[in-house]
XYZ file of C-alpha atoms in Angstrom:
606
model
C 12.875 -21.664 -11.653
C 12.037 -18.400 -10.568
C 12.508 -15.666 -13.069
C 15.140 -12.876 -12.116
C 13.755 -9.563 -12.877
C 15.932 -6.926 -15.009
C 16.197 -3.372 -13.753
C 13.592 -2.072 -16.356
C 11.176 -5.222 -15.482
C 10.999 -3.796 -12.371
C 10.460 -0.234 -13.376
C 7.612 -1.141 -15.391
C 6.138 -3.438 -12.305
C 6.476 -0.608 -10.204
C 4.148 1.803 -12.410
C 1.442 -1.283 -11.933
C 2.010 -1.249 -8.240
C 1.571 2.242 -7.906
C -1.998 2.010 -9.222
C -2.847 -0.944 -7.315
C -1.821 1.254 -4.297
C -4.302 3.667 -5.349
C -6.967 1.412 -5.443
C -6.259 -0.074 -2.095
C -6.380 3.627 -0.668
C -9.991 4.141 -2.667
C -11.027 0.804 -0.816
C -9.704 1.814 2.715
C -11.863 5.091 2.126
C -14.747 3.325 0.811
C -15.041 1.079 3.776
C -14.706 4.075 6.101
C -17.826 5.408 4.465
C -19.733 1.975 4.495
C -18.992 1.828 8.287
C -21.138 4.892 8.589
C -23.686 3.619 6.332
C -23.815 0.293 8.138
C -24.981 2.319 11.235
C -27.754 3.844 9.169
C -29.022 0.229 7.959
C -28.541 -1.216 11.657
C -30.784 1.883 13.059
C -33.465 0.762 10.340
C -33.391 -2.725 11.342
C -33.470 -2.000 14.927
C -36.699 0.085 14.145
C -38.360 -2.650 12.292
C -37.598 -5.342 14.717
C -39.007 -3.215 17.400
C -42.487 -3.317 15.651
C -42.610 -7.233 16.259
C -40.328 -8.266 19.180
C -41.748 -10.121 22.153
C -40.643 -9.430 25.747
C -37.731 -11.646 25.297
C -36.407 -9.747 22.678
C -37.026 -12.593 19.943
C -39.578 -12.262 17.073
C -42.446 -14.530 16.591
C -42.246 -15.898 12.922
C -46.088 -16.465 12.585
C -46.899 -13.255 14.089
C -44.676 -11.296 12.063
C -45.883 -13.081 8.861
C -49.221 -11.932 9.811
C -48.221 -8.338 10.061
C -46.047 -8.375 6.745
C -49.084 -8.650 4.451
C -48.778 -6.547 1.286
C -46.751 -6.761 -2.015
C -45.803 -9.699 -3.660
C -42.859 -11.670 -2.626
C -41.385 -13.112 -6.083
C -37.938 -12.058 -5.106
C -38.059 -14.289 -1.960
C -39.570 -17.310 -3.114
C -36.617 -19.348 -2.012
C -36.734 -17.849 1.259
C -40.459 -18.817 1.677
C -40.060 -22.315 0.863
C -37.291 -22.536 3.387
C -39.231 -20.906 5.787
C -42.309 -23.588 5.003
C -39.914 -26.508 5.941
C -38.732 -24.924 9.324
C -42.372 -23.879 10.271
C -43.431 -27.192 9.714
C -40.599 -28.706 11.776
C -41.805 -26.201 14.650
C -45.030 -27.802 14.725
C -47.000 -24.821 12.963
C -48.667 -27.253 10.155
C -52.359 -26.263 11.002
C -50.931 -22.540 10.067
C -49.951 -23.675 6.573
C -51.900 -23.460 3.415
C -51.028 -22.428 -0.042
C -52.739 -19.183 0.200
C -50.733 -18.349 3.378
C -47.464 -19.377 1.933
C -48.111 -16.758 -0.991
C -48.884 -14.035 1.427
C -47.431 -10.491 1.079
C -44.852 -8.647 2.722
C -44.879 -5.075 1.907
C -43.068 -4.104 5.006
C -40.052 -5.996 4.639
C -39.849 -4.929 1.252
C -40.170 -1.413 2.685
C -37.022 -2.138 4.621
C -35.294 -3.278 1.540
C -36.587 -0.217 -0.222
C -34.928 1.983 2.757
C -31.564 0.056 2.371
C -31.473 0.730 -1.183
C -32.043 4.517 -0.632
C -29.296 4.662 2.398
C -26.947 2.820 -0.262
C -27.893 4.856 -3.179
C -26.878 7.940 -1.071
C -23.644 6.611 -0.551
C -22.783 5.110 -3.874
C -23.629 8.640 -5.885
C -20.333 9.905 -4.119
C -18.417 6.537 -4.258
C -19.092 6.659 -8.263
C -17.177 10.012 -8.404
C -14.715 9.166 -6.316
C -13.753 6.027 -8.198
C -14.223 7.833 -11.533
C -11.457 10.440 -10.345
C -9.242 7.534 -9.016
C -9.376 5.812 -12.604
C -8.791 8.999 -14.408
C -5.796 9.628 -12.357
C -4.790 6.035 -12.714
C -4.934 6.364 -16.489
C -3.106 9.397 -16.625
C -0.605 8.465 -14.379
C 0.209 5.120 -16.061
C 0.267 6.508 -19.448
C 2.875 9.515 -18.973
C 5.112 7.164 -16.700
C 5.062 4.409 -19.352
C 6.134 6.743 -21.835
C 8.781 8.285 -19.513
C 10.065 4.759 -18.990
C 10.252 3.676 -22.524
C 12.154 7.075 -23.292
C 14.478 6.276 -20.398
C 15.497 2.831 -21.556
C 15.671 3.996 -25.072
C 17.554 7.311 -23.922
C 15.844 9.418 -26.227
C 13.827 12.046 -24.719
C 11.038 13.904 -26.951
C 7.999 15.781 -26.394
C 6.565 14.402 -29.568
C 3.889 12.283 -28.064
C 0.204 12.555 -27.696
C -1.164 13.733 -24.752
C -4.091 12.337 -22.601
C -7.244 13.890 -24.060
C -9.364 15.000 -21.067
C -12.416 15.119 -22.960
C -12.226 11.632 -24.050
C -10.939 10.326 -20.574
C -14.405 9.721 -19.491
C -15.405 7.244 -22.495
C -11.972 5.555 -21.774
C -12.667 4.796 -18.070
C -16.325 3.545 -18.920
C -15.052 1.083 -21.226
C -15.485 -1.410 -18.316
C -13.766 -4.965 -18.414
C -16.784 -7.238 -18.287
C -19.016 -5.221 -20.722
C -20.770 -3.123 -17.950
C -18.707 -0.277 -16.940
C -17.541 0.422 -13.224
C -20.274 2.880 -12.607
C -23.172 0.315 -13.501
C -21.667 -2.232 -11.732
C -20.973 -0.050 -8.447
C -24.714 0.848 -8.634
C -25.878 -2.490 -9.293
C -23.988 -4.218 -6.492
C -24.638 -1.511 -3.771
C -28.648 -0.970 -4.632
C -29.833 -4.302 -5.969
C -27.441 -7.090 -4.787
C -26.869 -5.921 -1.359
C -30.381 -4.793 -0.270
C -31.845 -8.082 -1.684
C -29.140 -10.212 -0.030
C -29.764 -8.291 3.528
C -33.560 -8.754 3.116
C -33.028 -12.451 2.234
C -31.045 -12.834 5.346
C -33.424 -11.095 7.395
C -36.127 -13.118 6.494
C -34.547 -16.236 7.164
C -33.563 -14.756 10.599
C -37.133 -13.877 11.291
C -38.277 -17.316 10.239
C -36.015 -18.831 12.714
C -37.345 -16.621 15.503
C -33.952 -14.965 15.866
C -34.029 -11.686 18.282
C -32.925 -8.145 17.118
C -29.261 -8.573 17.928
C -28.700 -11.685 16.022
C -30.642 -10.194 12.856
C -28.240 -7.138 12.977
C -25.118 -9.533 13.354
C -26.527 -11.146 10.212
C -26.728 -7.974 8.402
C -23.167 -6.905 9.384
C -21.891 -10.265 7.953
C -23.507 -9.427 4.544
C -21.986 -5.837 4.547
C -18.654 -7.005 5.338
C -18.869 -9.820 2.531
C -20.089 -7.142 0.219
C -16.857 -5.041 1.017
C -14.307 -7.643 0.927
C -15.673 -9.495 -2.179
C -17.926 -7.579 -4.484
C -16.121 -4.179 -4.111
C -12.732 -5.466 -3.795
C -13.119 -7.510 -6.903
C -14.586 -4.419 -8.725
C -11.920 -2.162 -7.649
C -8.888 -4.306 -8.247
C -10.235 -5.636 -11.648
C -11.254 -2.130 -12.956
C -7.992 -0.620 -11.881
C -6.289 -3.284 -13.666
C -8.166 -2.756 -16.719
C -7.659 1.137 -16.928
C -3.669 0.668 -16.183
C -3.163 -2.053 -18.789
C -5.200 0.296 -21.430
C -3.198 3.088 -20.591
C 0.110 1.243 -20.932
C -1.094 -0.312 -24.394
C -1.903 3.317 -25.718
C 1.564 4.928 -24.437
C 3.298 1.498 -26.150
C 1.722 2.283 -29.301
C 2.437 6.027 -29.072
C 6.104 5.186 -28.303
C 6.602 2.627 -31.296
C 6.787 -0.182 -29.113
C 6.380 -3.376 -31.202
C 6.607 -6.235 -28.785
C 5.611 -6.655 -25.022
C 6.217 -9.213 -22.260
C 3.723 -10.768 -19.967
C 4.954 -10.257 -16.237
C 2.942 -11.964 -13.747
C 5.140 -11.272 -10.773
C 2.774 -8.956 -8.912
C 0.509 -11.960 -8.230
C 0.851 -13.655 -4.682
C -0.990 -16.806 -5.972
C -0.231 -17.018 -9.811
C -3.254 -19.029 -11.379
C -1.975 -21.765 -14.227
C -3.212 -19.494 -16.832
C -1.153 -16.633 -15.712
C 1.695 -18.745 -14.806
C 1.788 -20.058 -18.369
C 1.981 -16.714 -19.801
C 4.454 -15.206 -17.233
C 7.630 -14.072 -19.256
C 6.333 -14.760 -22.660
C 6.725 -12.022 -25.427
C 4.255 -11.227 -27.612
C 3.479 -8.804 -30.585
C 1.854 -5.645 -29.169
C -0.923 -5.770 -31.728
C -1.284 -9.459 -31.017
C -1.041 -9.692 -27.314
C -3.934 -10.585 -25.090
C -4.553 -8.071 -22.401
C -4.388 -8.560 -18.668
C -6.468 -8.703 -16.606
C -7.541 -12.308 -17.864
C -9.866 -12.705 -14.674
C -11.142 -10.771 -11.732
C -8.305 -9.789 -9.512
C -5.729 -10.481 -12.135
C -2.626 -8.429 -11.302
C -0.568 -9.316 -14.239
C 0.891 -6.703 -16.424
C 2.396 -6.418 -19.941
C 5.981 -4.479 -20.151
C 7.756 -3.354 -23.655
C 10.273 -5.870 -24.650
C 13.545 -4.909 -26.310
C 16.237 -7.331 -26.246
C 18.844 -4.323 -25.547
C 16.859 -3.715 -22.183
C 18.302 -6.824 -20.669
C 21.854 -5.392 -20.500
C 20.720 -1.556 -19.811
C 21.340 -0.139 -16.255
C 20.359 2.734 -14.547
C 23.694 4.568 -15.559
C 24.934 5.748 -19.114
C 28.173 6.303 -20.709
C 28.234 9.745 -21.960
C 30.903 11.790 -23.672
C 30.819 15.641 -22.628
C 30.854 17.666 -26.157
C 33.105 20.092 -24.668
C 35.889 18.070 -22.991
C 35.684 14.998 -24.875
C 35.873 13.206 -21.905
C 33.671 10.438 -20.966
C 31.520 9.741 -17.632
C 28.691 8.010 -16.213
C 25.577 9.822 -16.084
C 22.203 9.194 -13.930
C 18.842 8.501 -15.175
C 16.870 11.765 -15.538
C 14.118 11.782 -12.950
C 10.388 11.609 -13.623
C 9.941 15.261 -12.308
C 12.892 16.156 -14.699
C 11.362 14.609 -17.699
C 8.040 16.257 -17.090
C 9.719 19.528 -17.215
C 11.779 18.829 -20.390
C 8.586 17.594 -22.269
C 6.346 20.147 -21.071
C 3.899 18.330 -18.845
C 4.634 20.308 -15.691
C 1.113 21.982 -15.586
C -0.357 18.625 -16.062
C 1.601 17.126 -13.236
C 0.680 20.120 -10.716
C -3.137 19.609 -11.749
C -2.766 15.863 -11.008
C -0.875 16.491 -7.596
C -3.452 18.819 -6.415
C -6.411 16.493 -7.576
C -4.721 13.309 -6.089
C -3.613 14.937 -2.527
C -5.578 13.773 0.355
C -6.595 16.032 3.267
C -4.932 15.656 6.397
C -7.931 14.084 7.965
C -8.237 11.454 5.469
C -4.517 10.554 5.644
C -4.888 10.247 9.502
C -8.180 7.776 8.904
C -5.928 5.567 6.584
C -3.007 5.639 9.175
C -5.063 4.582 11.992
C -6.867 1.929 10.242
C -3.427 0.269 9.803
C -2.835 -2.545 12.613
C 0.713 -3.057 13.013
C 0.472 -6.415 14.330
C -0.927 -7.335 10.814
C 0.256 -4.823 8.886
C 2.193 -5.090 5.426
C 5.105 -3.502 3.942
C 2.544 -2.333 1.235
C 0.039 -0.412 3.656
C 3.175 1.334 5.204
C 4.730 2.153 1.618
C 1.246 3.535 0.774
C 0.965 5.792 4.053
C 4.247 7.057 3.332
C 3.365 7.865 -0.479
C 0.215 9.670 0.801
C 2.246 11.847 3.234
C 5.155 12.400 0.758
C 2.455 13.714 -1.922
C 0.571 15.984 0.747
C 3.739 17.433 2.497
C 6.562 16.836 -0.444
C 8.759 14.953 2.021
C 11.206 13.999 -0.960
C 11.777 17.827 -1.352
C 12.699 18.174 2.365
C 15.236 15.576 3.008
C 17.834 17.024 5.397
C 15.697 19.632 6.585
C 15.170 18.262 10.252
C 12.949 20.826 11.318
C 10.805 20.504 8.527
C 10.491 16.956 8.946
C 9.454 17.168 12.277
C 6.937 19.612 11.333
C 5.454 17.276 8.925
C 5.578 14.148 10.896
C 4.059 16.156 14.001
C 0.927 16.155 12.054
C 0.663 12.467 12.528
C 2.179 11.344 16.086
C 4.265 13.227 18.770
C 7.820 13.781 17.941
C 10.734 14.790 19.668
C 11.711 12.660 22.960
C 14.752 12.396 25.369
C 16.223 9.390 27.032
C 15.006 9.609 30.871
C 17.654 10.705 32.990
C 17.953 7.487 34.786
C 17.788 5.690 31.271
C 21.588 5.794 30.769
C 24.006 3.031 32.095
C 26.981 4.303 34.210
C 30.039 5.080 32.589
C 28.257 6.346 29.345
C 29.756 9.096 27.391
C 28.478 12.580 28.231
C 29.088 13.670 24.564
C 27.506 10.581 22.771
C 24.536 10.817 25.240
C 24.093 14.428 23.945
C 24.192 13.426 20.266
C 21.704 10.402 20.922
C 19.140 12.825 22.830
C 19.679 15.573 19.992
C 18.732 12.980 17.414
C 15.726 11.559 19.409
C 14.427 15.441 19.323
C 13.766 14.588 15.375
C 12.021 11.067 16.105
C 8.912 9.746 17.696
C 8.722 10.536 21.391
C 7.929 6.859 22.432
C 11.061 5.791 20.566
C 13.424 7.499 23.406
C 11.637 5.586 26.048
C 11.766 2.106 24.498
C 14.861 0.922 26.723
C 13.362 2.735 29.847
C 9.915 0.739 29.385
C 11.663 -2.358 28.770
C 13.593 -2.130 32.057
C 16.977 -1.596 30.228
C 19.387 1.372 30.255
C 21.508 2.698 27.478
C 25.302 2.643 27.075
C 26.793 4.697 24.877
C 30.711 5.940 23.753
C 32.417 7.003 20.978
C 34.293 4.451 18.902
C 35.822 4.382 15.339
C 32.681 2.647 13.829
C 29.495 2.981 15.328
C 27.195 0.057 15.922
C 24.076 -1.045 18.077
C 24.175 -3.860 20.472
C 21.381 -5.655 22.103
C 23.802 -6.168 25.216
C 25.098 -3.143 27.512
C 28.749 -3.351 26.528
C 31.173 -0.883 28.190
C 34.782 -0.140 28.295
C 36.897 0.714 24.875
C 36.099 -2.347 23.093
C 33.004 -4.740 22.641
C 35.032 -7.192 24.699
C 35.529 -5.118 27.860
C 32.291 -5.916 29.748
C 28.727 -6.103 29.544
C 26.318 -3.622 31.756
C 23.416 -5.797 33.312
C 19.832 -5.109 31.482
C 21.194 -2.629 29.183
C 21.781 -2.142 24.989
C 24.490 -0.288 23.614
C 24.215 2.580 20.811
C 27.977 3.218 19.976
C 28.547 6.252 17.741
C 31.578 7.196 15.550
C 32.402 10.796 14.594
C 30.123 10.411 11.551
C 27.271 12.938 11.838
C 24.864 10.338 10.494
C 25.881 7.516 13.195
C 23.294 8.578 15.953
C 20.496 8.735 13.086
C 21.464 5.116 11.700
C 22.260 3.199 15.086
C 19.033 4.599 16.668
C 17.201 2.583 13.567
C 18.628 -0.590 14.995
C 17.673 0.209 18.196
C 14.042 0.705 17.157
C 13.959 -2.607 15.172
C 15.121 -4.406 18.348
C 12.647 -3.088 20.624
C 9.782 -3.179 18.309
C 9.401 -6.728 16.686
C 6.719 -5.379 14.039
C 9.051 -2.815 12.568
C 11.631 -5.605 12.454
C 9.413 -8.067 10.564
C 8.195 -5.153 8.246
C 11.833 -4.209 7.076
C 12.584 -8.238 6.519
C 9.335 -8.425 4.373
C 10.250 -5.274 2.507
C 13.793 -6.397 1.946
C 12.523 -9.755 0.741
C 10.143 -8.236 -1.656
C 12.904 -5.899 -3.135
C 15.236 -8.542 -3.445
C 13.141 -11.399 -4.635
C 15.005 -13.816 -6.754
C 18.432 -12.145 -6.291
C 21.653 -13.964 -5.141
C 23.652 -13.154 -2.405
C 26.998 -11.366 -3.631
C 29.975 -9.360 -1.882
C 29.230 -5.610 -1.416
C 32.866 -5.245 -2.787
C 31.507 -6.165 -6.175
C 29.931 -2.648 -6.277
C 32.005 -0.859 -3.742
C 35.469 -1.970 -3.612
C 36.543 -1.187 -0.256
C 34.197 -3.411 1.669
C 35.314 -6.614 3.636
C 35.014 -9.412 1.465
C 32.899 -10.957 4.159
C 30.008 -8.240 3.782
C 27.569 -9.790 1.734
C 24.295 -8.142 0.255
C 21.414 -8.732 -1.799
C 21.845 -5.360 -3.708
C 18.458 -4.975 -5.668
C 18.535 -1.353 -7.130
C 18.863 0.182 -3.785
C 20.604 3.780 -3.363
C 23.524 1.598 -1.960
C 23.906 -2.230 -1.626
C 24.604 -1.795 1.971
C 20.774 -1.775 2.288
C 20.500 -5.119 1.216
C 22.984 -6.587 3.819
C 22.210 -9.714 5.363
C 21.819 -10.752 8.735
C 19.902 -13.402 10.457
C 18.528 -11.064 13.303
C 18.566 -7.291 11.896
C 18.547 -5.478 8.746
C 20.015 -2.270 7.278
C 16.728 -1.013 5.689
C 15.366 1.131 8.470
C 18.507 2.217 9.865
C 20.111 3.422 6.493
C 16.404 4.919 5.659
C 16.686 7.178 8.625
C 20.110 8.006 8.139
C 19.462 9.044 4.285
C 16.387 11.101 5.320
C 17.487 13.334 8.060
C 21.441 13.343 7.278
C 21.755 12.606 3.451
C 24.595 14.499 2.858
C 25.771 14.289 -0.833
C 24.173 10.821 -1.125
C 24.990 7.247 -0.237
C 27.600 5.446 -2.623
C 25.651 3.467 -5.141
C 28.745 2.226 -7.044
C 32.605 2.488 -6.626
C 33.942 -0.500 -8.316
C 37.762 0.411 -8.075
C 39.978 2.945 -6.789
C 40.128 4.770 -10.239
C 36.509 4.280 -11.302
C 33.716 7.299 -10.870
C 32.020 7.369 -7.494
C 28.156 7.330 -8.274
C 26.048 8.391 -5.586
C 22.213 8.324 -4.891
C 19.979 9.747 -2.466
C 16.667 8.639 -0.704
C 14.697 10.535 -3.018
C 15.964 8.752 -6.160
C 14.061 5.537 -4.668
C 10.710 6.760 -4.071
C 9.315 3.325 -3.082
C 11.885 3.273 -0.434
C 11.440 6.472 0.882
C 7.715 6.014 1.213
C 8.518 2.921 2.838
C 10.698 4.619 5.608
C 8.182 7.505 5.793
C 5.453 4.796 6.921
C 7.715 3.243 9.312
C 8.285 6.590 11.216
C 4.556 7.390 11.305
C 3.534 3.857 12.600
C 6.724 1.864 13.842
């Protein structure tokens, strides 16, 4: 039976996921650099092939072999044996003799040396960038884990060891499998890859392949290098450093027991599945990763954590009255324990420049994109431009998002259905002024008009409704955006409109919702907010309002509520209000960074 995660288990999993997101960002940047390196390698192959190509573009393997005499070919013994078999099959037996098989190929080795040199130039920078990423991963994990433990125990203290920058180098160089990340990165890039390329080229020459096919063979090797060796190295080293930081923070916080969580694994292996959910003494616990690509993590375990929620009952010492108080944010905690300067330094080091963010954004293909990629994009933009600090500031949000796509659109004059309300048309256009320009044109581009009127409760419909109620009639080839008096209505309902016309946006919203509510049972919203209709049901997760998890067959409230909370936050959304006499607890989208970052990513790519 699938394990239902507690709030605090999710909190510690989010720390691990945040570090894996950083690893993915590094890989994206690495692949961009590798593309340029690939061009240089292909140029060298082209030059090399030009010396031996015949008029039809192919290479005579025997002629090339004669021309390539020189240094020993010890590294290519297997390739020579293979070449011998193919040459014999092609009728070249009279050319074959033992001394000829052992001929030397200095120029092919020269090409291998050239590839080694090109990869060496890239790798020197890659090592430094990966080092910075791992250092940031360690520090961020260490402090956030201490923060989470203190929040869970409701004991805030500045009495803990800070990360020693002088010792951080030795920590990150204590590699997972013996050799440190630097040695493995250099070895992969300047030994394994050049040798694999040279062996591949030798086989191609032996078969008489032409220039184009040899270049394609090289491309395949480079892609395999990126998708396997580099991906394995980055993910595994990041996991190793994250777990090291987590364990050190738990020791510092007096944690005695830890729980193994395999939740982040998409395909859990038998070994990790057997460990999932098991509790160990900290000093005896086996530490993830237990294998390459392992995404398991250790979270502190207290029996009390299973019942602890995100709000606490606290008595005011002056009035004597009790009330629920919210979690302290990570930023507030940093100020409380004197980490503000560390935070600022870390922030400056981790911010990506605008062009790097754009490169990452442009690499995302919405047809195949995952919700994690959108969340990562949002995180980068949020970190660079402080979107969280500007919620509700529409002009500032427009300025930020305009760095990445054209913002501000209007529904074409002939894009409205006859009988639409002038007032609500104006409100919708005023809202589109802060949204991506192409959103305003979706209906028109799809041959549909927009019908709009003011009603007691706003809604979006894929049918063009008209009249005072939805029963009054239908506009041909239209959709409806109905608005209430609430200022948030237009920002909210346009979210449904975008999901309707953009199937990728709908898919990603559904995937994000499934990810956040995995293992949860559907329940009436009124269990948390008493005044909802009993028929309205949700998988509430720990969203800022349970309404976000409301269940539909062909829609979500993820995107629409996110847009509303970003642009028209008001005093926040109702998180809980269990009865008429209970206290109303409200939250803003900035209280859920993962959700906020996903919405930012959707605005930029949706």
